[in-house]
XYZ file of C-alpha atoms in Angstrom:
472
model
C 0.000 0.000 0.000
C 2.841 2.366 0.747
C 4.666 3.790 -2.278
C 6.936 6.779 -2.837
C 5.708 10.223 -1.961
C 5.304 12.278 -5.111
C 7.632 15.268 -5.101
C 4.746 17.588 -5.947
C 3.240 16.821 -2.573
C 5.554 19.142 -0.700
C 4.743 22.145 -2.877
C 1.080 22.484 -1.879
C 0.519 24.172 1.472
C -2.629 24.486 3.543
C -2.921 28.126 2.462
C -2.677 27.287 -1.216
C -5.330 24.592 -0.866
C -7.737 27.063 0.712
C -7.045 29.537 -2.075
C -7.706 27.073 -4.884
C -10.843 25.841 -3.185
C -12.132 29.408 -3.098
C -11.432 29.728 -6.826
C -13.408 26.656 -7.869
C -16.103 27.436 -10.427
C -19.004 25.580 -11.950
C -17.020 25.240 -15.158
C -15.548 22.025 -13.791
C -17.826 19.365 -15.259
C -18.517 15.846 -14.103
C -16.894 13.048 -16.038
C -18.596 9.696 -16.346
C -17.428 6.691 -18.287
C -19.020 3.265 -18.084
C -17.605 0.422 -20.105
C -18.415 -3.236 -20.619
C -15.156 -5.153 -20.152
C -16.042 -7.517 -23.001
C -15.483 -4.616 -25.376
C -11.790 -4.851 -24.586
C -11.119 -8.387 -23.508
C -12.736 -10.606 -26.084
C -14.209 -12.703 -23.265
C -17.857 -13.402 -22.643
C -19.803 -10.342 -21.467
C -19.868 -10.024 -17.697
C -23.274 -10.545 -16.155
C -24.603 -7.509 -14.284
C -21.399 -5.609 -15.076
C -22.524 -2.743 -17.284
C -23.984 -0.221 -14.857
C -25.947 2.755 -16.075
C -25.013 6.105 -14.528
C -27.230 7.127 -11.646
C -29.165 10.207 -12.715
C -27.736 13.223 -10.842
C -31.138 14.315 -9.537
C -31.605 10.983 -7.747
C -28.349 11.263 -5.792
C -28.331 12.790 -2.336
C -25.251 14.956 -2.898
C -23.333 15.269 0.328
C -22.396 18.888 1.001
C -21.284 18.614 4.635
C -19.000 16.267 6.519
C -20.580 13.142 7.986
C -20.842 13.106 11.778
C -18.284 10.291 11.945
C -15.887 11.747 9.368
C -12.343 12.294 10.536
C -8.940 10.736 11.114
C -9.020 7.013 11.905
C -6.281 4.994 13.562
C -5.568 2.043 11.246
C -4.614 -1.242 12.895
C -3.347 -2.575 9.582
C -0.086 -4.466 10.082
C -0.005 -3.570 13.784
C -0.270 -5.315 17.130
C -4.025 -5.884 16.854
C -3.521 -7.952 13.712
C -1.075 -10.367 15.278
C -2.102 -14.033 15.659
C -1.870 -13.533 19.438
C -2.906 -10.104 20.693
C -1.451 -9.007 24.015
C -2.940 -6.604 26.548
C -0.409 -3.951 25.538
C -2.116 -3.671 22.141
C -5.480 -2.816 23.724
C -3.832 -0.343 26.090
C -2.218 1.346 23.117
C -5.579 1.489 21.304
C -7.268 3.112 24.308
C -4.502 5.690 24.491
C -4.860 6.577 20.807
C -8.646 6.836 21.062
C -8.194 9.331 23.882
C -6.573 11.788 21.462
C -9.245 14.370 20.589
C -8.150 14.566 16.941
C -8.747 10.823 16.370
C -12.293 10.044 15.247
C -12.050 6.286 15.612
C -10.296 3.057 14.676
C -10.170 1.234 11.333
C -9.659 -2.466 12.019
C -9.097 -5.149 9.408
C -9.496 -8.539 11.036
C -7.706 -11.548 9.564
C -10.214 -14.316 8.992
C -7.672 -16.942 10.112
C -7.300 -15.495 13.618
C -11.052 -15.001 14.041
C -12.662 -18.249 12.801
C -10.099 -20.423 14.522
C -11.922 -23.665 13.697
C -14.818 -24.544 11.429
C -17.720 -22.498 12.827
C -15.805 -21.479 15.970
C -15.149 -17.741 16.315
C -12.838 -15.846 18.642
C -14.599 -12.513 19.147
C -12.203 -11.141 21.743
C -10.234 -8.708 19.576
C -13.160 -7.156 17.713
C -15.354 -7.030 20.839
C -12.657 -5.174 22.732
C -12.056 -2.795 19.834
C -15.750 -1.892 19.723
C -15.823 -1.521 23.506
C -12.743 0.714 23.546
C -14.265 2.885 20.820
C -17.570 3.045 22.680
C -15.834 4.005 25.936
C -14.145 6.896 24.118
C -17.283 7.806 22.134
C -15.447 7.032 18.917
C -16.351 5.089 15.746
C -15.176 1.863 14.095
C -14.461 1.101 10.446
C -14.492 -2.679 10.085
C -13.050 -5.015 7.463
C -12.539 -8.777 7.246
C -9.406 -9.889 5.397
C -9.864 -13.061 3.376
C -7.763 -14.199 0.396
C -4.408 -15.411 1.701
C -5.644 -14.628 5.234
C -8.375 -17.278 5.142
C -8.191 -20.012 7.843
C -5.841 -22.943 7.312
C -8.611 -25.397 8.111
C -10.527 -23.998 5.121
C -7.638 -23.732 2.665
C -6.703 -27.320 3.509
C -10.177 -28.812 3.012
C -11.153 -31.268 0.281
C -9.818 -29.753 -2.959
C -12.838 -31.091 -4.841
C -15.087 -28.816 -2.730
C -12.725 -25.932 -1.927
C -10.133 -25.799 -4.727
C -6.913 -23.982 -3.848
C -4.127 -22.443 -5.888
C -0.525 -21.626 -5.059
C 1.128 -18.445 -6.325
C 3.877 -15.921 -5.740
C 2.383 -12.675 -4.461
C 3.414 -9.468 -6.199
C 4.052 -7.833 -2.834
C 6.461 -10.001 -0.805
C 5.059 -8.435 2.371
C 1.839 -10.383 1.881
C 3.792 -13.625 2.174
C 4.155 -12.828 5.872
C 0.391 -12.327 6.165
C -0.423 -15.585 4.366
C -1.921 -18.351 6.468
C -0.359 -21.086 4.307
C 3.130 -20.227 3.060
C 6.318 -21.951 1.953
C 9.415 -21.485 -0.189
C 9.563 -23.103 -3.634
C 12.676 -22.684 -5.760
C 13.599 -19.632 -3.742
C 10.202 -17.939 -4.153
C 7.724 -16.985 -1.429
C 4.665 -19.088 -2.277
C 1.226 -18.477 -0.744
C -1.939 -20.576 -0.980
C -5.510 -19.341 -1.274
C -8.883 -20.846 -2.061
C -10.116 -20.165 -5.590
C -12.935 -17.667 -4.960
C -14.907 -18.189 -8.189
C -15.172 -21.939 -7.734
C -18.487 -23.139 -6.359
C -20.962 -20.447 -7.294
C -23.177 -20.143 -10.319
C -22.655 -17.844 -13.279
C -25.961 -16.187 -12.445
C -24.394 -14.730 -9.289
C -27.229 -15.968 -7.121
C -26.305 -19.225 -5.423
C -23.211 -21.023 -4.186
C -22.530 -24.720 -3.684
C -22.967 -26.032 -0.151
C -19.641 -25.911 1.726
C -17.847 -24.293 -1.207
C -15.444 -21.467 -0.432
C -18.092 -18.807 -1.132
C -20.513 -20.671 1.134
C -18.006 -20.289 3.974
C -17.502 -16.621 3.044
C -21.247 -16.025 3.316
C -21.415 -17.776 6.663
C -18.509 -15.758 8.052
C -19.778 -12.359 6.854
C -23.267 -13.215 8.151
C -21.822 -14.009 11.587
C -19.952 -10.701 11.523
C -23.144 -8.835 10.647
C -25.209 -10.551 13.320
C -22.777 -9.358 15.965
C -21.836 -5.860 14.781
C -24.214 -4.501 12.131
C -26.460 -2.851 14.733
C -23.654 -1.220 16.721
C -24.319 2.501 16.828
C -20.617 3.304 16.601
C -20.037 1.295 13.415
C -19.018 3.870 10.785
C -19.080 1.436 7.873
C -17.890 -1.990 6.750
C -15.359 -2.415 3.977
C -16.397 -5.005 1.382
C -13.868 -7.816 1.074
C -13.625 -9.089 -2.486
C -11.808 -11.983 -4.204
C -8.367 -10.377 -4.118
C -5.118 -12.300 -3.955
C -4.232 -10.225 -0.898
C -6.677 -9.771 1.975
C -9.445 -8.698 -0.385
C -9.836 -5.156 0.923
C -8.642 -3.690 -2.399
C -10.062 -4.567 -5.822
C -6.765 -5.821 -7.229
C -5.370 -9.204 -8.125
C -1.668 -8.704 -7.630
C -0.005 -11.979 -8.498
C 3.593 -12.182 -9.697
C 2.618 -14.105 -12.776
C 6.140 -14.674 -14.060
C 7.518 -15.881 -10.731
C 4.501 -18.127 -10.206
C 5.307 -19.845 -13.482
C 9.015 -20.109 -12.697
C 8.152 -21.749 -9.370
C 6.380 -24.492 -11.363
C 3.353 -24.668 -9.043
C 0.679 -25.097 -11.737
C -0.750 -21.656 -11.055
C -2.489 -21.171 -14.415
C -4.545 -24.348 -14.287
C -5.530 -24.188 -10.633
C -6.389 -20.490 -10.349
C -8.087 -20.399 -13.767
C -8.338 -16.614 -13.536
C -10.348 -14.439 -15.905
C -11.549 -10.859 -15.539
C -15.091 -12.070 -16.112
C -14.913 -14.372 -13.088
C -13.205 -11.731 -10.989
C -15.783 -9.016 -11.702
C -18.677 -11.418 -11.209
C -17.341 -12.545 -7.822
C -16.799 -8.943 -6.707
C -20.411 -8.173 -7.630
C -21.567 -11.151 -5.651
C -19.591 -10.016 -2.596
C -21.036 -6.499 -2.906
C -24.539 -7.994 -2.947
C -23.713 -10.029 0.159
C -22.410 -7.092 2.188
C -25.223 -4.827 1.049
C -27.756 -7.398 2.193
C -26.190 -7.634 5.653
C -24.916 -4.128 6.453
C -26.476 -0.699 6.134
C -23.332 1.276 5.340
C -20.532 -0.167 3.235
C -17.450 0.962 1.364
C -14.820 -0.466 -0.945
C -11.250 0.289 -1.983
C -10.796 0.713 -5.731
C -7.636 -0.317 -7.541
C -6.316 0.019 -11.069
C -4.926 -3.512 -11.435
C -7.721 -6.071 -11.113
C -6.143 -8.333 -13.714
C -2.471 -7.556 -14.126
C -1.138 -10.800 -12.659
C 2.177 -9.377 -13.669
C 3.840 -7.399 -10.888
C 7.508 -8.358 -10.913
C 8.657 -6.043 -8.125
C 10.758 -7.361 -5.292
C 12.488 -10.353 -6.844
C 16.201 -10.371 -7.679
C 15.831 -12.298 -10.942
C 13.917 -9.408 -12.483
C 15.830 -6.552 -14.047
C 15.366 -3.023 -12.690
C 13.619 -1.930 -15.878
C 10.856 -4.477 -15.279
C 10.277 -3.969 -11.578
C 7.062 -1.940 -11.777
C 3.697 -3.463 -12.635
C 4.559 -5.529 -15.687
C 1.214 -6.406 -17.255
C 1.076 -9.972 -18.535
C -2.505 -11.155 -18.642
C -4.669 -8.140 -19.443
C -4.070 -4.754 -20.974
C -4.442 -1.467 -19.107
C -7.688 -0.808 -21.008
C -9.132 -4.182 -20.031
C -8.246 -3.641 -16.397
C -9.673 -0.125 -16.441
C -12.972 -1.433 -17.776
C -13.116 -4.174 -15.141
C -12.220 -1.771 -12.337
C -14.971 0.596 -13.441
C -17.449 -2.259 -13.702
C -16.819 -3.245 -10.062
C -16.901 0.336 -8.798
C -19.991 1.359 -10.759
C -21.896 -1.735 -9.729
C -21.219 -0.870 -6.103
C -22.389 2.730 -6.484
C -25.466 1.965 -8.581
C -26.698 -0.878 -6.373
C -26.091 1.060 -3.172
C -27.736 4.304 -4.291
C -30.723 2.381 -5.632
C -31.228 0.547 -2.343
C -30.637 3.573 -0.108
C -32.723 6.162 -1.967
C -29.811 7.985 -3.535
C -27.424 8.112 -0.589
C -23.840 7.231 -1.450
C -21.402 4.472 -0.471
C -17.789 5.076 0.549
C -15.212 4.739 -2.211
C -11.643 4.810 -0.980
C -8.118 4.138 -2.125
C -5.114 2.821 -0.243
C -2.761 5.515 -1.496
C -3.665 8.780 0.187
C -0.089 9.909 0.420
C 0.652 10.062 -3.269
C -2.281 9.238 -5.505
C -4.326 12.276 -4.613
C -1.452 14.463 -5.772
C -1.964 12.957 -9.208
C -5.433 14.384 -9.628
C -4.032 17.057 -11.908
C -4.006 20.797 -11.327
C -6.253 21.672 -8.341
C -8.928 24.261 -8.976
C -8.774 24.123 -12.762
C -10.521 22.242 -15.528
C -7.308 20.220 -15.864
C -8.043 18.607 -12.532
C -8.494 15.169 -14.107
C -5.554 12.800 -13.506
C -3.246 12.896 -16.541
C -2.800 9.127 -16.678
C -4.729 6.080 -15.543
C -4.165 5.084 -11.945
C -6.522 4.296 -9.124
C -6.915 7.968 -8.278
C -8.661 8.318 -11.643
C -11.164 5.712 -10.510
C -12.006 7.969 -7.562
C -11.887 11.217 -9.520
C -14.533 9.925 -11.922
C -17.025 9.340 -9.084
C -16.175 12.302 -6.859
C -19.804 13.432 -7.158
C -21.329 9.995 -6.671
C -19.506 8.654 -3.629
C -18.166 9.573 -0.206
C -14.384 9.613 -0.465
C -11.845 7.962 1.830
C -8.045 7.713 1.743
C -5.463 5.479 3.376
C -1.717 6.109 3.005
C 1.162 3.830 3.780
C 3.297 4.554 6.813
C 4.090 8.143 5.897
C 7.261 8.514 7.942
C 8.832 5.646 6.025
C 8.283 7.408 2.720
C 11.390 9.545 2.386
C 11.139 10.409 6.097
C 8.304 12.839 5.464
C 8.367 16.024 7.533
C 5.489 17.542 9.457
C 4.829 19.815 6.473
C 4.727 16.768 4.207
C 2.065 15.187 6.373
C 0.057 18.406 6.437
C 0.307 18.682 2.670
C -0.947 15.134 2.219
C -3.910 15.778 4.507
C -4.622 19.106 2.784
C -4.880 17.323 -0.544
C -7.096 14.605 0.951
C -9.435 17.283 2.301
C -9.366 19.238 -0.939
C -10.790 16.212 -2.719
C -13.560 15.849 -0.130
C -11.857 13.058 1.791
C -14.052 12.231 4.775
C -12.479 9.057 6.142
C -8.710 9.397 6.493
C -7.031 6.243 7.820
C -3.549 6.718 9.306
C -1.340 3.811 10.340
C -0.084 3.310 13.883
C 3.561 4.497 13.567
C 2.422 7.920 12.326
C 0.075 8.394 15.300
C 1.796 6.791 18.270
C 5.436 5.764 18.617
C 6.945 2.651 20.146
C 7.129 4.285 23.583
C 3.361 4.925 23.497
C 3.664 8.661 23.037
C 2.103 10.642 20.182
C 4.300 11.043 17.104
C 5.084 14.690 17.883
C 5.975 15.887 14.402
C 2.496 15.039 13.083
C 0.248 16.019 16.000
C -0.297 19.590 14.827
C -1.222 18.330 11.338
C -3.796 15.957 12.801
C -5.213 18.671 15.058
C -5.459 21.130 12.183
C -7.090 18.615 9.866
C -9.542 17.322 12.450
C -10.682 20.839 13.282
C -11.433 21.502 9.612
C -13.525 18.365 9.101
C -16.843 19.888 10.079
C -19.465 21.935 8.283
C -19.441 22.318 4.462
C -17.177 20.201 2.310
C -14.624 22.054 0.145
C -16.606 21.146 -2.962
C -20.334 21.672 -2.496
C -21.577 19.441 -5.287
C -25.235 20.243 -4.702
C -24.625 23.921 -5.444
C -22.265 23.187 -8.294
C -24.831 20.977 -10.016
C -27.659 23.428 -9.449
C -29.549 21.274 -6.928
C-alpha cells in the first residue's frame, strides 16, 4: 500500500489549498465513463457488469461532513492484527482513542485469527475494539481480510469442494500475512482458495460448503454481531483479491509463479469475467447484511504481472509488468466493479452514497491534476482516476502507507498530504499506527499539529459543495 511520496506533494501548502478551493467554479464538469469489459477483452460479457449512470437528480449529494468523518487509527499491520494479541495492544488502542483529533479506529481482522476452527469464532479482539471505541465515544471502520488470510482449516479442506491455488504474491510483504506459506525454488509461495469456484454464473447461489458458502457464513456471523452497533461507521467489502481482499486488485507475480512451477495457471483459472462477477456477488452479500458499506478501488484487477521485489527481475521491469490483461481491459473491469457498487447502493438507499476509498492517500491524490482548474483530471490512468470519476457519486476515503517511512516525510509533508485529501472531499482518512503513536506509546510529535489542524477543519461544508455546483 505504501509507495513513494510524489515530489509535488511538498509544494502544496494548507494556504494554497484554501485559495484554490475558493477559486473553484461551476465550469468544472462531471466526467462519467461506463464500459463493458467484453469490449476490450474478447471474453464473454460479464453478467450484471454494465452499470448505467445514476441520474444526478436521484443522488443525495453530500455537502457537509458526515458526523463520523475524521482521522481514523488504522490497525493494519499492527499489534491488533497479530495471531496472538497481548494486553499492551489494547492499552495502546485506548490511548490513541483518547486523542481528541482521532475520530475512531479502522480495524481489518484476519479471517484466520477469528474463525479459529470450522464455525468457531474468537470474538475477543473485535469485541474489545468496539468496547474501547464506545468508551471513548469514537467510531469503528471494520473489514474482514480473506484471500491469503483465510483459515488454514478452510484452505486445507477437500480440494474437490474448496479448490486452492498456489502463487507468488506481487508484494512479498503479503507472504508474511499468508496463512499457508512456503518457499519453492527460492520464491515466497502463498496458498488461497479459488474464490470463483463453487458459485453459479448467475451470481445468485453457491454450492454447499464451497469457499463462497463459507464466506457467506462468516460475513453473516460478523453482521449478526456488529451490524447494529451505533458506533459502526461502515464496513469495507472484502472481495476476491489475492491479498486480503480489501482492495479490488489481483496482484499476483505471474512470471515468478510460473518459474516456481506450481501449476498456477490451471488451478487459479483466472479471468476478468470471473473476478468481476465474484466482486459483484460479494457487494450484494455485504449490502444485504450491512447498512453502510465501502470499498477500496484499484487500477490492477487483472495484471497478474507485478515483478517487483524479486532479484531475478531486471530493474527496468520492476514496476507493474502487465502480462494477462491490458491497461484498457483492467480499467474497464475496475470501473465495472466500482460502478456496480455505487449503482446498487444508491438504488437501495434512496440515492445516498457508499464510501469509495483508495489505499494511497499519500501520493495518488497528488496525481489528480491541477487543483482548482478544468485540468483537474488525472493525466494518466491510476486508481486515483477511478475515484476522480465518481467524486460526485460517492463519499471519499483515503489510506496512506506509513508516511514517515516514505522519504522520512516532515510535518509539512504530512500536512500537505492531509490538505490534498481534504481538498478532494476526503471524509475518512485512515492513518497507520507508527504515524500516530510511537513505540514508547507517546504521540508522534511531528504530526500532531497536522492531525489537530485537519480534524478541526472536518466539520461543516465540504470544500466542494456538489449540490450547489450541479444546481440542486
